[in-house]
Amino acid sequence: MSFINETHDINLKSWVASANQAGTDFPIQNLPFAVFRRKGTNEEFRGGVAIGDQVLDLAAVAQTGIFSGDAQVAVEAANAQVLNEFMGLGQTYWSALRLALSRALREGSEHQTTLANALVPQADVEYSMPCHIGDYTDFYTSIYHATAVGKLFRPDNPLLPNYKWVPIGYHGRSSSIDVSGQAFHRPKGQTKAPDADTPSFGPCKRLDYELELGIYLGKGNELGDQIAIENAENHVFGFCLFNDWSARDLQAWEYQPLGPFLAKNFASTVSPWIVTTEALAPYRTQWHRDENDPQPMEYLESSHNREAGAFDIQMDVLLETAKMREEQQPAAKLSESSFKHSYWTVAQMVTHHTVNGCNFLPGDMLGSGTQSGPEHEEAGSLLELSRGGKESITLTNGEERKFLEDGDKVIMRGWCEADGFNRIGFGSVEGTVLPAK
Amino acid sequence: MSFINETHDINLKSWVASANQAGTDFPIQNLPFAVFRRKGTNEEFRGGVAIGDQVLDLAAVAQTGIFSGDAQVAVEAANAQVLNEFMGLGQTYWSALRLALSRALREGSEHQTTLANALVPQADVEYSMPCHIGDYTDFYTSIYHATAVGKLFRPDNPLLPNYKWVPIGYHGRSSSIDVSGQAFHRPKGQTKAPDADTPSFGPCKRLDYELELGIYLGKGNELGDQIAIENAENHVFGFCLFNDWSARDLQAWEYQPLGPFLAKNFASTVSPWIVTTEALAPYRTQWHRDENDPQPMEYLESSHNREAGAFDIQMDVLLETAKMREEQQPAAKLSESSFKHSYWTVAQMVTHHTVNGCNFLPGDMLGSGTQSGPEHEEAGSLLELSRGGKESITLTNGEERKFLEDGDKVIMRGWCEADGFNRIGFGSVEGTVLPAK
């Protein structure tokens, strides 16, 4: 695969010892970006890169002057409270900085002493949104999720005829997206029981998570310009974990004919770390369209997309109830899935989104849609795992759940593995349900 | 009505003579805000207020120092390339500046000589977006539009059961909203003819406008906080004209189950002028819910909303074809309607949007949805006027239209009239269809 370069080499070791430990999310081959500051201070938030259990402070790196050229331009852009400017620079600059960081953090680097002063333990920092998300679009790319949810909302018509032709997406709300650690009050709203004549009002009774990836746009496009599929990935800066909290009872009553609204916009949570598209190169995989299914229209088709357009990003969901926290029990795993099951690739999402001339700005985000796998146990939401609230799930400590209860903390993790390459990880995205106000 | 104050007095005259002419959109009782600069210059964009055929330059006013207190704070905030900071100050500051401007622009004002230097003819300026729209939500508040369009998309099920309970809305795309004068390429995309087995790809064949109002949020709310209906209008800075261009053939194929997406996000156009909620006080009217219809749930009900929650904002749509431009013929009027027909009020939209804790930021925009009136001739889209493309409309010059053709310019205007008060206007929003790329 032509995407592989020296930064992916499994033999690279870092002078940051924790980056070389087996199982770390953040070996030197990863180098994801976040925005951080020291916890409990009034420091300015600024860009940082994860290395082992440390954050490399990009504001400090920018000041050292050890980089030059495109890498220095990039690190200076990343010395900001949001990474939009850096993300807007484009692939050449992202790669230059990645290469410079990889070399400077390697064992034997001449910059070790200088950069050691720019490290902050991850345990001592807090994160903010990595960028300003101007617009956020949520896709619906897991056919397993679309079919399972479709069965619950429309038993006679689960998968609509457009699904296999159109990468279905809809616009989401940006203002209520926050970074991991978000705690939000259970939303209130209108719901209507199937057997009721009129709707009623109150706290959501079917609160759910959705296991998704967030995909950040880097360089944008002008209004009216289409991004061809061959060029689509050059616009994709990187990926994060994304929990698209959902109020299923509100959704069922409100969503026709114009789509989900209050069922989705009360809170959405992203992981602090953005794993770059370049870091994910070793975990690319073939994208396959079943020969019995419609093949993609020409604008959504490319040989590169067939050969390497999918990403095998593994994800899981854990639930930590209030009781588990009290009794210091570990969180219970609910399910595990992979983005490789996606019916549409990231390149197809980007190209479809702009085929009508719609413009992206740096920092815009696409949600992948809930990434449920082919098996029931691989479902990315409680709605699916509980079969529409009909079956309780028994947690490891004996507690039961159909939907989320107050005090529940949902934890999502992501990681990649491939023969001949390191494991890299996404860290986690966590969020907690507070009682309705 | 308690909303009326000295700034609405019909007897006020301005020392700007054009503001006193019958039929002007911008008498001294209006005082709407925009962001402008002198055409063809590299000047910074900054806030301005319309008075007659002039723009009062708020950057220049801020520098004169003639205002004090809240009005001076407000005018300094409006001296910016976007009005978000000013809009976020809240009602007290907006009112203080309006009063100060009203007094300073009146006949006999001691500031006439000073402010005369801060006037720029509207003929000499260009406008930009009045604010950064973080999030844009489109509502669907005309029951006449919802019923007519519903009949075309779902003949057996035009008005869904939730319509009379829920102020239906969905998230829109902010990045492709631009100011009056926007010209955009006809979007391309997937469509499927009703009798076809598979979809096809190409330029939209059913391009349409939608006659809407845009409603700008001023002061926001924290995530998790609901805005009670009694307090909702305090968060509403003002109103503009809004053309929500729509690709009906794309929409029909893509919109289920998650709502309109590429059918809407290729372009949307706002008028440059924002008419403040305070300026609209004389044109408030009773909001009525038919007694045979469900009455609003408690959170959407207030006596103020019943008594004065609706606004009689009249609007019309004109079409100027390429041929009309060539032959210097006037644009043809297509329809006329009023926001007073809206099934839901602005206060109900704001309260419903936040009842689940969703947060607004200053500058966020709500679309009213297409404002079709009760009569067929009052429809706010070609889809309705042409009965789903079945009947051609004959324009004043003999040309015919079912949907928009390349070169068509759509012009929307808005104005208010009430006994005992001046006519005030919104100016216009204009946009032009370019051929597909």
PDB file of N, CA, C and O in Angstrom, chain A residues 134-135 154 162 165-166 169-171 173-175 182 190 199 223 225 253 256-259 261-262 265-266 299 352 356 358-359 364 437, chain B residues 134-135 154 162 165-166 169-171 173-175 182 190 199 223 225 253 256-259 261-262 265-266 299 352 355-356 358-359 364 437:
ATOM      1  N   GLY A 134     -18.125  23.751  12.451  1.00  0.00           N
ATOM      2  CA  GLY A 134     -19.094  24.658  11.846  1.00  0.00           C
ATOM      3  C   GLY A 134     -20.390  23.929  11.517  1.00  0.00           C
ATOM      4  O   GLY A 134     -21.471  24.337  11.929  1.00  0.00           O
ATOM      5  N   ASP A 135     -20.256  22.843  10.799  1.00  0.00           N
ATOM      6  CA  ASP A 135     -21.423  22.029  10.449  1.00  0.00           C
ATOM      7  C   ASP A 135     -21.112  20.571  10.723  1.00  0.00           C
ATOM      8  O   ASP A 135     -19.983  20.115  10.498  1.00  0.00           O
ATOM      9  N   ARG A 154     -40.293   0.898  11.430  1.00  0.00           N
ATOM     10  CA  ARG A 154     -41.168   0.619  10.280  1.00  0.00           C
ATOM     11  C   ARG A 154     -41.132  -0.880  10.011  1.00  0.00           C
ATOM     12  O   ARG A 154     -40.488  -1.348   9.057  1.00  0.00           O
ATOM     13  N   ASN A 162     -33.884   3.524  -1.190  1.00  0.00           N
ATOM     14  CA  ASN A 162     -32.742   4.387  -1.520  1.00  0.00           C
ATOM     15  C   ASN A 162     -31.452   3.967  -0.807  1.00  0.00           C
ATOM     16  O   ASN A 162     -30.364   4.398  -1.200  1.00  0.00           O
ATOM     17  N   TRP A 165     -28.339   2.908  -2.672  1.00  0.00           N
ATOM     18  CA  TRP A 165     -27.896   3.822  -3.727  1.00  0.00           C
ATOM     19  C   TRP A 165     -27.298   5.111  -3.172  1.00  0.00           C
ATOM     20  O   TRP A 165     -26.339   5.640  -3.709  1.00  0.00           O
ATOM     21  N   VAL A 166     -27.915   5.596  -2.110  1.00  0.00           N
ATOM     22  CA  VAL A 166     -27.588   6.917  -1.565  1.00  0.00           C
ATOM     23  C   VAL A 166     -26.891   6.757  -0.212  1.00  0.00           C
ATOM     24  O   VAL A 166     -27.446   6.103   0.666  1.00  0.00           O
ATOM     25  N   GLY A 169     -27.652  10.612   4.747  1.00  0.00           N
ATOM     26  CA  GLY A 169     -27.137  11.459   5.816  1.00  0.00           C
ATOM     27  C   GLY A 169     -28.129  12.559   6.116  1.00  0.00           C
ATOM     28  O   GLY A 169     -29.072  12.778   5.350  1.00  0.00           O
ATOM     29  N   TYR A 170     -27.939  13.211   7.242  1.00  0.00           N
ATOM     30  CA  TYR A 170     -28.795  14.355   7.590  1.00  0.00           C
ATOM     31  C   TYR A 170     -27.982  15.311   8.435  1.00  0.00           C
ATOM     32  O   TYR A 170     -26.977  14.938   9.039  1.00  0.00           O
ATOM     33  N   HIS A 171     -28.415  16.552   8.465  1.00  0.00           N
ATOM     34  CA  HIS A 171     -27.682  17.571   9.207  1.00  0.00           C
ATOM     35  C   HIS A 171     -27.937  17.443  10.698  1.00  0.00           C
ATOM     36  O   HIS A 171     -29.067  17.209  11.116  1.00  0.00           O
ATOM     37  N   ARG A 173     -26.780  18.980  14.859  1.00  0.00           N
ATOM     38  CA  ARG A 173     -26.588  20.226  15.600  1.00  0.00           C
ATOM     39  C   ARG A 173     -25.151  20.306  16.098  1.00  0.00           C
ATOM     40  O   ARG A 173     -24.684  19.369  16.765  1.00  0.00           O
ATOM     41  N   SER A 174     -24.456  21.390  15.809  1.00  0.00           N
ATOM     42  CA  SER A 174     -23.070  21.548  16.255  1.00  0.00           C
ATOM     43  C   SER A 174     -22.969  22.064  17.687  1.00  0.00           C
ATOM     44  O   SER A 174     -22.039  21.697  18.413  1.00  0.00           O
ATOM     45  N   SER A 175     -23.886  22.936  18.096  1.00  0.00           N
ATOM     46  CA  SER A 175     -23.687  23.672  19.360  1.00  0.00           C
ATOM     47  C   SER A 175     -23.641  22.752  20.565  1.00  0.00           C
ATOM     48  O   SER A 175     -23.015  23.082  21.570  1.00  0.00           O
ATOM     49  N   GLN A 182     -18.374  14.952  28.985  1.00  0.00           N
ATOM     50  CA  GLN A 182     -19.661  15.668  28.965  1.00  0.00           C
ATOM     51  C   GLN A 182     -20.672  14.955  29.864  1.00  0.00           C
ATOM     52  O   GLN A 182     -20.801  13.732  29.821  1.00  0.00           O
ATOM     53  N   GLN A 190     -41.808  15.602  23.959  1.00  0.00           N
ATOM     54  CA  GLN A 190     -43.060  14.948  23.611  1.00  0.00           C
ATOM     55  C   GLN A 190     -42.799  13.516  23.158  1.00  0.00           C
ATOM     56  O   GLN A 190     -41.886  13.250  22.387  1.00  0.00           O
ATOM     57  N   PRO A 199     -50.199  12.638  22.507  1.00  0.00           N
ATOM     58  CA  PRO A 199     -48.842  12.553  23.072  1.00  0.00           C
ATOM     59  C   PRO A 199     -48.820  13.028  24.526  1.00  0.00           C
ATOM     60  O   PRO A 199     -49.760  13.662  24.994  1.00  0.00           O
ATOM     61  N   LEU A 223     -18.096  26.655  -2.366  1.00  0.00           N
ATOM     62  CA  LEU A 223     -19.483  26.389  -2.719  1.00  0.00           C
ATOM     63  C   LEU A 223     -19.585  26.239  -4.240  1.00  0.00           C
ATOM     64  O   LEU A 223     -19.087  27.079  -4.988  1.00  0.00           O
ATOM     65  N   ASP A 225     -18.238  23.666  -5.888  1.00  0.00           N
ATOM     66  CA  ASP A 225     -17.212  22.719  -6.339  1.00  0.00           C
ATOM     67  C   ASP A 225     -17.451  21.332  -5.755  1.00  0.00           C
ATOM     68  O   ASP A 225     -17.636  21.172  -4.548  1.00  0.00           O
ATOM     69  N   TRP A 253     -41.706   9.806  17.704  1.00  0.00           N
ATOM     70  CA  TRP A 253     -42.863  10.685  17.545  1.00  0.00           C
ATOM     71  C   TRP A 253     -42.578  11.869  16.626  1.00  0.00           C
ATOM     72  O   TRP A 253     -43.446  12.328  15.895  1.00  0.00           O
ATOM     73  N   GLN A 256     -40.889  12.064  11.571  1.00  0.00           N
ATOM     74  CA  GLN A 256     -41.468  12.142  10.234  1.00  0.00           C
ATOM     75  C   GLN A 256     -42.177  13.472  10.027  1.00  0.00           C
ATOM     76  O   GLN A 256     -42.876  13.937  10.924  1.00  0.00           O
ATOM     77  N   PRO A 257     -42.026  14.128   8.882  1.00  0.00           N
ATOM     78  CA  PRO A 257     -41.305  13.661   7.694  1.00  0.00           C
ATOM     79  C   PRO A 257     -39.892  14.215   7.541  1.00  0.00           C
ATOM     80  O   PRO A 257     -39.254  13.895   6.554  1.00  0.00           O
ATOM     81  N   LEU A 258     -39.398  15.021   8.492  1.00  0.00           N
ATOM     82  CA  LEU A 258     -38.161  15.761   8.203  1.00  0.00           C
ATOM     83  C   LEU A 258     -36.935  15.257   8.954  1.00  0.00           C
ATOM     84  O   LEU A 258     -35.872  15.867   8.881  1.00  0.00           O
ATOM     85  N   GLY A 259     -37.075  14.134   9.676  1.00  0.00           N
ATOM     86  CA  GLY A 259     -35.897  13.531  10.292  1.00  0.00           C
ATOM     87  C   GLY A 259     -35.765  13.822  11.771  1.00  0.00           C
ATOM     88  O   GLY A 259     -36.536  14.586  12.350  1.00  0.00           O
ATOM     89  N   PHE A 261     -34.626  15.296  15.331  1.00  0.00           N
ATOM     90  CA  PHE A 261     -34.375  16.701  15.685  1.00  0.00           C
ATOM     91  C   PHE A 261     -34.048  16.772  17.185  1.00  0.00           C
ATOM     92  O   PHE A 261     -32.893  16.618  17.573  1.00  0.00           O
ATOM     93  N   LEU A 262     -35.070  16.942  18.031  1.00  0.00           N
ATOM     94  CA  LEU A 262     -34.800  17.031  19.474  1.00  0.00           C
ATOM     95  C   LEU A 262     -34.327  15.703  20.057  1.00  0.00           C
ATOM     96  O   LEU A 262     -33.761  15.669  21.140  1.00  0.00           O
ATOM     97  N   ASN A 265     -30.327  16.441  19.442  1.00  0.00           N
ATOM     98  CA  ASN A 265     -29.513  17.659  19.571  1.00  0.00           C
ATOM     99  C   ASN A 265     -29.304  18.138  21.002  1.00  0.00           C
ATOM    100  O   ASN A 265     -28.841  19.260  21.219  1.00  0.00           O
ATOM    101  N   PHE A 266     -29.619  17.312  21.993  1.00  0.00           N
ATOM    102  CA  PHE A 266     -29.424  17.712  23.393  1.00  0.00           C
ATOM    103  C   PHE A 266     -27.990  17.487  23.854  1.00  0.00           C
ATOM    104  O   PHE A 266     -27.538  18.106  24.814  1.00  0.00           O
ATOM    105  N   TYR A 299     -20.044   8.342  -9.820  1.00  0.00           N
ATOM    106  CA  TYR A 299     -19.380   9.372  -9.000  1.00  0.00           C
ATOM    107  C   TYR A 299     -18.949   8.830  -7.638  1.00  0.00           C
ATOM    108  O   TYR A 299     -18.163   9.467  -6.943  1.00  0.00           O
ATOM    109  N   HIS A 352     -20.242  12.252  -1.964  1.00  0.00           N
ATOM    110  CA  HIS A 352     -21.696  12.412  -2.048  1.00  0.00           C
ATOM    111  C   HIS A 352     -22.127  13.762  -1.462  1.00  0.00           C
ATOM    112  O   HIS A 352     -22.974  14.454  -2.045  1.00  0.00           O
ATOM    113  N   ASN A 356     -23.516  17.977  -5.001  1.00  0.00           N
ATOM    114  CA  ASN A 356     -24.448  19.059  -5.353  1.00  0.00           C
ATOM    115  C   ASN A 356     -23.806  20.438  -5.193  1.00  0.00           C
ATOM    116  O   ASN A 356     -24.491  21.445  -5.307  1.00  0.00           O
ATOM    117  N   CYS A 358     -22.307  21.467  -2.305  1.00  0.00           N
ATOM    118  CA  CYS A 358     -22.259  21.872  -0.891  1.00  0.00           C
ATOM    119  C   CYS A 358     -20.795  22.032  -0.459  1.00  0.00           C
ATOM    120  O   CYS A 358     -19.943  21.230  -0.824  1.00  0.00           O
ATOM    121  N   ASN A 359     -20.538  23.065   0.327  1.00  0.00           N
ATOM    122  CA  ASN A 359     -19.154  23.362   0.721  1.00  0.00           C
ATOM    123  C   ASN A 359     -18.832  22.897   2.141  1.00  0.00           C
ATOM    124  O   ASN A 359     -19.652  22.986   3.037  1.00  0.00           O
ATOM    125  N   ASP A 364     -15.289  20.870   9.936  1.00  0.00           N
ATOM    126  CA  ASP A 364     -16.617  20.254   9.821  1.00  0.00           C
ATOM    127  C   ASP A 364     -16.494  18.768  10.145  1.00  0.00           C
ATOM    128  O   ASP A 364     -15.462  18.149   9.902  1.00  0.00           O
ATOM    129  N   LYS A 437     -33.841  17.825  34.433  1.00  0.00           N
ATOM    130  CA  LYS A 437     -33.946  19.059  35.229  1.00  0.00           C
ATOM    131  C   LYS A 437     -35.390  19.341  35.584  1.00  0.00           C
ATOM    132  O   LYS A 437     -36.256  19.263  34.720  1.00  0.00           O
TER     133      LYS A 437
ATOM    134  N   GLY B 134     -23.976  29.871  13.466  1.00  0.00           N
ATOM    135  CA  GLY B 134     -23.370  28.635  13.967  1.00  0.00           C
ATOM    136  C   GLY B 134     -24.213  27.425  13.583  1.00  0.00           C
ATOM    137  O   GLY B 134     -23.724  26.463  12.998  1.00  0.00           O
ATOM    138  N   ASP B 135     -25.468  27.487  13.931  1.00  0.00           N
ATOM    139  CA  ASP B 135     -26.409  26.415  13.591  1.00  0.00           C
ATOM    140  C   ASP B 135     -27.667  27.031  13.000  1.00  0.00           C
ATOM    141  O   ASP B 135     -28.130  28.077  13.439  1.00  0.00           O
ATOM    142  N   ARG B 154     -46.623  12.243  -0.276  1.00  0.00           N
ATOM    143  CA  ARG B 154     -47.315  11.105   0.344  1.00  0.00           C
ATOM    144  C   ARG B 154     -48.813  11.279   0.118  1.00  0.00           C
ATOM    145  O   ARG B 154     -49.546  11.662   1.038  1.00  0.00           O
ATOM    146  N   ASN B 162     -48.255  13.946  13.901  1.00  0.00           N
ATOM    147  CA  ASN B 162     -47.521  14.782  14.855  1.00  0.00           C
ATOM    148  C   ASN B 162     -47.619  16.278  14.540  1.00  0.00           C
ATOM    149  O   ASN B 162     -47.300  17.114  15.392  1.00  0.00           O
ATOM    150  N   TRP B 165     -49.144  18.791  16.931  1.00  0.00           N
ATOM    151  CA  TRP B 165     -48.616  18.739  18.308  1.00  0.00           C
ATOM    152  C   TRP B 165     -47.188  19.269  18.404  1.00  0.00           C
ATOM    153  O   TRP B 165     -46.818  19.928  19.363  1.00  0.00           O
ATOM    154  N   VAL B 166     -46.392  18.955  17.422  1.00  0.00           N
ATOM    155  CA  VAL B 166     -44.950  19.231  17.460  1.00  0.00           C
ATOM    156  C   VAL B 166     -44.608  20.330  16.442  1.00  0.00           C
ATOM    157  O   VAL B 166     -44.932  20.171  15.270  1.00  0.00           O
ATOM    158  N   GLY B 169     -39.321  20.544  12.972  1.00  0.00           N
ATOM    159  CA  GLY B 169     -38.143  21.231  12.468  1.00  0.00           C
ATOM    160  C   GLY B 169     -37.044  20.227  12.207  1.00  0.00           C
ATOM    161  O   GLY B 169     -37.130  19.068  12.637  1.00  0.00           O
ATOM    162  N   TYR B 170     -36.030  20.665  11.480  1.00  0.00           N
ATOM    163  CA  TYR B 170     -34.874  19.794  11.225  1.00  0.00           C
ATOM    164  C   TYR B 170     -33.657  20.679  11.040  1.00  0.00           C
ATOM    165  O   TYR B 170     -33.761  21.866  10.745  1.00  0.00           O
ATOM    166  N   HIS B 171     -32.502  20.063  11.248  1.00  0.00           N
ATOM    167  CA  HIS B 171     -31.265  20.827  11.165  1.00  0.00           C
ATOM    168  C   HIS B 171     -30.883  21.075   9.712  1.00  0.00           C
ATOM    169  O   HIS B 171     -30.991  20.182   8.878  1.00  0.00           O
ATOM    170  N   ARG B 173     -27.977  23.207   6.892  1.00  0.00           N
ATOM    171  CA  ARG B 173     -26.536  23.434   6.687  1.00  0.00           C
ATOM    172  C   ARG B 173     -26.236  24.926   6.752  1.00  0.00           C
ATOM    173  O   ARG B 173     -26.863  25.713   6.032  1.00  0.00           O
ATOM    174  N   SER B 174     -25.283  25.320   7.585  1.00  0.00           N
ATOM    175  CA  SER B 174     -24.918  26.736   7.708  1.00  0.00           C
ATOM    176  C   SER B 174     -23.941  27.194   6.641  1.00  0.00           C
ATOM    177  O   SER B 174     -24.000  28.344   6.189  1.00  0.00           O
ATOM    178  N   SER B 175     -23.019  26.318   6.234  1.00  0.00           N
ATOM    179  CA  SER B 175     -21.900  26.783   5.412  1.00  0.00           C
ATOM    180  C   SER B 175     -22.338  27.340   4.068  1.00  0.00           C
ATOM    181  O   SER B 175     -21.657  28.182   3.493  1.00  0.00           O
ATOM    182  N   GLN B 182     -26.557  36.096  -3.998  1.00  0.00           N
ATOM    183  CA  GLN B 182     -25.949  34.778  -4.202  1.00  0.00           C
ATOM    184  C   GLN B 182     -26.345  34.219  -5.578  1.00  0.00           C
ATOM    185  O   GLN B 182     -27.505  34.268  -5.974  1.00  0.00           O
ATOM    186  N   GLN B 190     -28.627  12.436  -7.379  1.00  0.00           N
ATOM    187  CA  GLN B 190     -29.416  11.247  -7.704  1.00  0.00           C
ATOM    188  C   GLN B 190     -30.899  11.576  -7.659  1.00  0.00           C
ATOM    189  O   GLN B 190     -31.377  12.223  -6.740  1.00  0.00           O
ATOM    190  N   PRO B 199     -32.244   4.549  -9.876  1.00  0.00           N
ATOM    191  CA  PRO B 199     -32.075   6.006  -9.946  1.00  0.00           C
ATOM    192  C   PRO B 199     -31.145   6.403 -11.077  1.00  0.00           C
ATOM    193  O   PRO B 199     -30.407   5.568 -11.613  1.00  0.00           O
ATOM    194  N   LEU B 223     -26.312  24.877  27.521  1.00  0.00           N
ATOM    195  CA  LEU B 223     -26.746  23.503  27.273  1.00  0.00           C
ATOM    196  C   LEU B 223     -27.413  22.955  28.543  1.00  0.00           C
ATOM    197  O   LEU B 223     -26.867  23.060  29.633  1.00  0.00           O
ATOM    198  N   ASP B 225     -30.344  24.101  29.675  1.00  0.00           N
ATOM    199  CA  ASP B 225     -31.347  25.076  30.141  1.00  0.00           C
ATOM    200  C   ASP B 225     -32.456  25.243  29.112  1.00  0.00           C
ATOM    201  O   ASP B 225     -32.196  25.465  27.927  1.00  0.00           O
ATOM    202  N   TRP B 253     -36.200  11.486  -3.588  1.00  0.00           N
ATOM    203  CA  TRP B 253     -35.475  10.213  -3.579  1.00  0.00           C
ATOM    204  C   TRP B 253     -34.660  10.010  -2.298  1.00  0.00           C
ATOM    205  O   TRP B 253     -34.512   8.908  -1.814  1.00  0.00           O
ATOM    206  N   GLN B 256     -36.144   9.986   2.823  1.00  0.00           N
ATOM    207  CA  GLN B 256     -36.561   9.013   3.832  1.00  0.00           C
ATOM    208  C   GLN B 256     -35.414   8.082   4.193  1.00  0.00           C
ATOM    209  O   GLN B 256     -34.706   7.620   3.286  1.00  0.00           O
ATOM    210  N   PRO B 257     -35.194   7.781   5.455  1.00  0.00           N
ATOM    211  CA  PRO B 257     -36.007   8.161   6.610  1.00  0.00           C
ATOM    212  C   PRO B 257     -35.483   9.356   7.399  1.00  0.00           C
ATOM    213  O   PRO B 257     -36.103   9.733   8.388  1.00  0.00           O
ATOM    214  N   LEU B 258     -34.388  10.004   6.989  1.00  0.00           N
ATOM    215  CA  LEU B 258     -33.738  10.965   7.893  1.00  0.00           C
ATOM    216  C   LEU B 258     -33.901  12.422   7.493  1.00  0.00           C
ATOM    217  O   LEU B 258     -33.300  13.300   8.101  1.00  0.00           O
ATOM    218  N   GLY B 259     -34.725  12.684   6.463  1.00  0.00           N
ATOM    219  CA  GLY B 259     -35.023  14.075   6.138  1.00  0.00           C
ATOM    220  C   GLY B 259     -34.242  14.607   4.950  1.00  0.00           C
ATOM    221  O   GLY B 259     -33.364  13.939   4.404  1.00  0.00           O
ATOM    222  N   PHE B 261     -31.587  16.556   2.641  1.00  0.00           N
ATOM    223  CA  PHE B 261     -30.139  16.684   2.850  1.00  0.00           C
ATOM    224  C   PHE B 261     -29.535  17.436   1.646  1.00  0.00           C
ATOM    225  O   PHE B 261     -29.492  18.664   1.644  1.00  0.00           O
ATOM    226  N   LEU B 262     -29.134  16.720   0.599  1.00  0.00           N
ATOM    227  CA  LEU B 262     -28.539  17.397  -0.556  1.00  0.00           C
ATOM    228  C   LEU B 262     -29.570  18.230  -1.319  1.00  0.00           C
ATOM    229  O   LEU B 262     -29.206  19.103  -2.108  1.00  0.00           O
ATOM    230  N   ASN B 265     -28.918  21.690   0.830  1.00  0.00           N
ATOM    231  CA  ASN B 265     -27.700  22.302   1.368  1.00  0.00           C
ATOM    232  C   ASN B 265     -26.747  22.864   0.314  1.00  0.00           C
ATOM    233  O   ASN B 265     -25.616  23.195   0.627  1.00  0.00           O
ATOM    234  N   PHE B 266     -27.214  23.018  -0.926  1.00  0.00           N
ATOM    235  CA  PHE B 266     -26.341  23.567  -1.976  1.00  0.00           C
ATOM    236  C   PHE B 266     -26.334  25.091  -1.965  1.00  0.00           C
ATOM    237  O   PHE B 266     -25.400  25.710  -2.462  1.00  0.00           O
ATOM    238  N   TYR B 299     -46.137  23.527  27.803  1.00  0.00           N
ATOM    239  CA  TYR B 299     -44.860  24.245  27.620  1.00  0.00           C
ATOM    240  C   TYR B 299     -44.884  25.148  26.397  1.00  0.00           C
ATOM    241  O   TYR B 299     -44.012  26.008  26.242  1.00  0.00           O
ATOM    242  N   HIS B 352     -39.779  25.176  21.987  1.00  0.00           N
ATOM    243  CA  HIS B 352     -39.720  23.762  21.605  1.00  0.00           C
ATOM    244  C   HIS B 352     -38.277  23.338  21.343  1.00  0.00           C
ATOM    245  O   HIS B 352     -37.849  22.260  21.781  1.00  0.00           O
ATOM    246  N   VAL B 355     -36.526  22.736  24.700  1.00  0.00           N
ATOM    247  CA  VAL B 355     -37.216  22.025  25.785  1.00  0.00           C
ATOM    248  C   VAL B 355     -36.421  20.786  26.215  1.00  0.00           C
ATOM    249  O   VAL B 355     -36.546  20.309  27.340  1.00  0.00           O
ATOM    250  N   ASN B 356     -35.582  20.290  25.331  1.00  0.00           N
ATOM    251  CA  ASN B 356     -34.728  19.138  25.648  1.00  0.00           C
ATOM    252  C   ASN B 356     -33.346  19.571  26.138  1.00  0.00           C
ATOM    253  O   ASN B 356     -32.468  18.735  26.331  1.00  0.00           O
ATOM    254  N   CYS B 358     -31.350  21.730  24.424  1.00  0.00           N
ATOM    255  CA  CYS B 358     -30.472  22.146  23.313  1.00  0.00           C
ATOM    256  C   CYS B 358     -30.121  23.628  23.474  1.00  0.00           C
ATOM    257  O   CYS B 358     -30.959  24.433  23.855  1.00  0.00           O
ATOM    258  N   ASN B 359     -28.880  23.949  23.200  1.00  0.00           N
ATOM    259  CA  ASN B 359     -28.406  25.327  23.406  1.00  0.00           C
ATOM    260  C   ASN B 359     -28.343  26.136  22.119  1.00  0.00           C
ATOM    261  O   ASN B 359     -27.977  25.634  21.070  1.00  0.00           O
ATOM    262  N   ASP B 364     -27.425  32.188  15.789  1.00  0.00           N
ATOM    263  CA  ASP B 364     -28.100  31.005  15.243  1.00  0.00           C
ATOM    264  C   ASP B 364     -29.381  31.448  14.540  1.00  0.00           C
ATOM    265  O   ASP B 364     -30.003  32.442  14.913  1.00  0.00           O
ATOM    266  N   LYS B 437     -22.641  22.822 -13.248  1.00  0.00           N
ATOM    267  CA  LYS B 437     -21.203  22.786 -13.608  1.00  0.00           C
ATOM    268  C   LYS B 437     -20.880  21.503 -14.316  1.00  0.00           C
ATOM    269  O   LYS B 437     -21.265  20.433 -13.869  1.00  0.00           O
TER     270      LYS B 437
END
